[in-house]
Coordinates of C-alpha atoms in Angstrom, one line a residue:
M1 CA 80.8 88.6 126.1
K2 CA 81.5 89.2 122.4
T3 CA 85.4 87.8 121.2
L4 CA 87.6 90.5 119.6
N5 CA 86.9 88.6 116.2
E6 CA 83.4 89.0 116.7
I7 CA 83.4 92.6 117.2
Q8 CA 85.6 93.2 114.4
N9 CA 83.6 91.7 112.0
Y10 CA 80.4 93.2 113.2
Y11 CA 81.3 96.8 113.1
G12 CA 84.4 96.4 110.6
S13 CA 81.7 95.3 108.4
Q14 CA 79.5 98.2 108.5
L15 CA 82.4 100.9 108.9
A16 CA 83.9 99.2 105.5
R17 CA 80.6 100.1 103.5
A18 CA 80.4 103.6 105.1
A19 CA 84.1 104.0 104.6
L20 CA 83.6 103.3 100.8
S21 CA 80.2 105.4 100.6
L22 CA 81.5 108.4 102.4
G23 CA 85.0 108.5 100.7
A24 CA 87.0 108.2 103.7
I25 CA 88.5 104.7 101.6
R26 CA 89.0 104.9 97.9
L27 CA 90.6 102.2 95.7
N28 CA 91.9 102.4 92.2
V29 CA 93.7 100.2 90.9
K30 CA 93.9 101.8 87.6
E31 CA 94.8 105.3 88.2
P32 CA 96.4 104.9 92.2
F33 CA 96.8 107.9 94.3
R34 CA 100.3 109.6 94.6
W35 CA 100.8 109.7 98.4
A36 CA 103.1 112.0 100.2
S37 CA 106.1 109.8 99.8
G38 CA 105.5 110.3 95.8
Y39 CA 105.0 106.5 95.5
R40 CA 101.8 105.8 93.3
M41 CA 99.1 103.5 95.9
P42 CA 95.9 102.1 94.8
I43 CA 94.2 103.3 98.3
Y44 CA 93.9 106.3 99.6
N45 CA 92.3 106.7 103.1
D46 CA 90.9 110.1 105.1
N47 CA 89.0 108.3 108.4
R48 CA 88.2 112.3 109.0
Q49 CA 85.6 111.9 106.5
F50 CA 83.9 109.8 109.5
L51 CA 83.4 113.1 111.6
A52 CA 80.7 114.9 109.7
S53 CA 78.2 111.7 110.8
A54 CA 77.0 111.5 114.6
Q55 CA 75.8 107.9 113.9
Y56 CA 79.5 107.1 112.5
R57 CA 81.1 108.6 115.4
A58 CA 79.4 106.6 117.9
L59 CA 79.2 103.5 115.9
I60 CA 83.2 103.9 116.2
C61 CA 82.8 104.7 119.8
D62 CA 81.0 101.3 120.4
A63 CA 83.7 99.1 118.4
F64 CA 86.4 100.6 120.6
S65 CA 84.2 100.3 124.0
D66 CA 83.6 96.9 123.2
M67 CA 87.2 96.0 122.2
V68 CA 88.2 97.5 125.5
E69 CA 85.8 95.1 127.5
S70 CA 86.8 91.8 125.4
L71 CA 90.7 92.4 125.5
S72 CA 89.8 93.4 129.6
L73 CA 92.3 96.7 129.7
K74 CA 92.5 98.1 132.9
I75 CA 92.9 101.7 131.5
D76 CA 93.4 105.0 133.7
N77 CA 93.7 107.4 130.4
I78 CA 92.9 107.3 126.8
A79 CA 95.4 109.1 124.7
G80 CA 94.4 110.4 120.9
T81 CA 97.6 111.1 118.4
A82 CA 97.3 114.6 117.3
T83 CA 95.4 115.3 115.3
A84 CA 92.7 112.1 113.7
G85 CA 92.7 110.8 116.8
I86 CA 91.5 113.2 119.3
P87 CA 87.7 113.3 118.5
H88 CA 87.8 109.2 118.8
A89 CA 89.7 109.4 122.0
T90 CA 87.0 112.0 123.2
S91 CA 84.3 110.1 122.5
L92 CA 86.0 107.0 124.5
A93 CA 86.9 109.2 127.3
D94 CA 83.6 110.5 127.7
R95 CA 82.0 107.3 127.1
L96 CA 84.1 105.2 129.9
K97 CA 85.1 108.5 132.1
K98 CA 88.6 108.5 132.0
S99 CA 91.3 111.3 131.7
L100 CA 92.0 112.4 128.1
S101 CA 94.7 113.1 126.7
Y102 CA 96.9 113.8 123.2
V103 CA 99.8 113.1 121.7
R104 CA 101.2 115.5 118.9
S105 CA 104.1 114.1 116.7
S106 CA 106.6 115.9 118.2
S107 CA 107.0 118.8 120.6
K108 CA 105.8 122.1 120.6
D109 CA 108.4 124.9 119.7
H110 CA 107.2 127.6 122.2
G111 CA 105.8 127.7 125.2
L112 CA 106.3 125.1 127.2
G113 CA 107.4 122.3 124.8
H114 CA 104.9 120.0 125.5
Q115 CA 104.2 117.1 123.2
I116 CA 101.4 115.8 125.2
E117 CA 98.6 117.7 126.4
G118 CA 96.0 117.2 129.4
L119 CA 98.9 116.1 132.0
G120 CA 99.6 117.5 134.8
K121 CA 101.9 120.3 136.2
D122 CA 104.4 117.8 136.1
G123 CA 103.8 116.6 132.6
S124 CA 103.5 112.9 133.6
Y125 CA 101.4 110.0 133.9
N126 CA 102.7 109.1 136.8
G127 CA 102.7 105.5 136.2
K128 CA 99.2 105.2 135.2
S129 CA 97.8 103.0 132.1
V130 CA 97.5 104.8 129.1
L131 CA 95.8 103.5 125.8
L132 CA 96.4 104.8 122.8
I133 CA 93.9 105.6 120.1
E134 CA 94.7 106.1 116.2
D135 CA 93.1 106.5 113.2
L136 CA 94.9 104.7 110.4
I137 CA 98.2 102.4 111.3
S138 CA 100.2 102.1 107.7
T139 CA 103.9 101.7 108.6
G140 CA 103.2 102.1 112.2
S141 CA 106.1 104.3 112.9
S142 CA 103.9 107.7 113.8
S143 CA 101.9 105.0 116.3
I144 CA 105.3 104.1 117.8
K145 CA 106.6 107.8 118.5
A146 CA 103.4 108.5 120.3
V147 CA 103.7 105.1 122.0
E148 CA 107.5 106.3 123.1
A149 CA 106.0 109.6 124.0
I150 CA 103.8 108.3 126.3
R151 CA 106.5 106.1 127.6
N152 CA 108.6 108.4 128.1
A153 CA 106.3 110.6 129.9
G154 CA 105.7 108.1 132.3
G155 CA 102.6 105.7 131.0
I156 CA 102.3 102.6 130.9
C157 CA 101.3 102.1 127.2
D158 CA 100.9 98.3 125.7
T159 CA 97.6 98.5 123.6
C160 CA 97.0 100.8 120.8
L161 CA 93.6 100.6 119.3
G162 CA 92.8 102.3 115.9
I163 CA 90.0 102.5 113.1
F164 CA 91.8 101.0 110.1
T165 CA 95.0 99.2 109.3
Y166 CA 96.9 98.5 105.7
G167 CA 97.9 95.1 107.7
L168 CA 101.9 95.6 106.7
S169 CA 103.7 93.5 107.8
L170 CA 106.1 96.5 108.4
S171 CA 103.6 97.8 111.0
Y172 CA 103.5 94.5 113.0
E173 CA 107.2 94.1 113.2
A174 CA 107.3 97.6 114.6
F175 CA 105.0 97.0 116.8
A176 CA 106.9 94.0 118.2
A177 CA 110.3 95.3 118.0
L178 CA 108.9 98.3 121.2
K179 CA 110.5 96.8 124.3
P180 CA 108.5 96.2 125.9
S181 CA 106.4 95.4 122.6
C182 CA 103.1 96.8 122.1
A183 CA 99.9 95.6 120.8
Y184 CA 97.3 96.8 118.6
H185 CA 94.1 96.0 117.6
T186 CA 91.5 98.0 114.7
I187 CA 88.0 97.6 113.9
L188 CA 88.4 97.4 110.2
S189 CA 91.5 95.0 108.2
Y190 CA 92.7 95.5 105.3
D191 CA 91.1 91.8 104.2
L192 CA 87.3 92.7 105.3
M193 CA 87.6 96.1 103.7
I194 CA 88.4 94.4 100.1
K195 CA 86.0 91.4 101.0
T196 CA 83.1 94.5 101.8
A197 CA 84.4 96.1 98.3
E198 CA 84.0 93.3 96.5
E199 CA 80.6 92.2 97.9
T200 CA 79.4 95.7 97.7
G201 CA 80.6 95.8 93.9
Y202 CA 83.2 98.6 94.6
I203 CA 85.6 96.4 93.3
T204 CA 86.4 93.2 90.6
E205 CA 87.5 90.7 91.2
E206 CA 90.8 91.0 89.4
E207 CA 90.9 94.7 91.1
A208 CA 90.3 92.9 94.6
E209 CA 93.2 90.4 93.8
A210 CA 96.1 93.4 92.7
L211 CA 94.8 95.0 95.9
H212 CA 96.2 91.8 97.9
E213 CA 99.4 92.0 95.8
W214 CA 99.9 95.5 96.6
R215 CA 100.1 94.8 100.3
K216 CA 102.6 92.0 99.6
D217 CA 105.1 95.1 98.1
P218 CA 103.5 98.2 98.8
F219 CA 106.7 100.4 97.7
G220 CA 107.4 98.1 94.6
W221 CA 103.9 97.8 93.7
G222 CA 103.3 101.2 91.5
E223 CA 107.0 100.5 89.9
K224 CA 106.0 97.1 88.5
R225 CA 102.6 98.5 86.9
G226 CA 104.3 101.3 85.1
F227 CA 104.0 104.0 87.9
P228 CA 107.1 105.0 89.0
R229 CA 107.3 107.3 92.1
E230 CA 107.1 110.7 91.5
G231 CA 109.3 113.9 93.2
V232 CA 112.4 111.7 93.8

């Protein structure tokens, strides 16, 4: 059986090359992207780009499946975060022949007011073990809300798998603060993404250093380089 590290290196490097080629990950140190928060950041991620390719959807499913086996996870239900986590949760649930559900960021304001879809009439997981599937883990706040929603609906959720993470300290702290805590693992890490980008000539060594600096202080990085927060 492959170790988790072996799985991440094998699939992560392939995914990084695909992401940079498809534009699922874009890097620009000189003209940083404006995030919805108004901060200027040197990276933009949109994993929805992978949906256009059956090859890459299968690659992501293969990686998640191998990670489940490596971690010896015993799961009854696979939950995707709405909306980007849903297609990959669906593929994995089909592969592993498990029940599927998905979690909204908040409850509907009409109908039955459900936040989680795919449960029975009682709206409960009834103590079943649930694996959460995310596309991107940034600060971890949206993932944490999904874990809490699953737990509030009677599910046992102590593991989250994602496609990519920025590896921010905020995300590690958020997951560790959950009681009980919830572990998260991603196919592609920020460090491997930068390494691959540099190896393929997508970025220079100097740009790679700037990207590493961003992760140390993501919300102060732009200001220090003459890109103040906009819209505040």
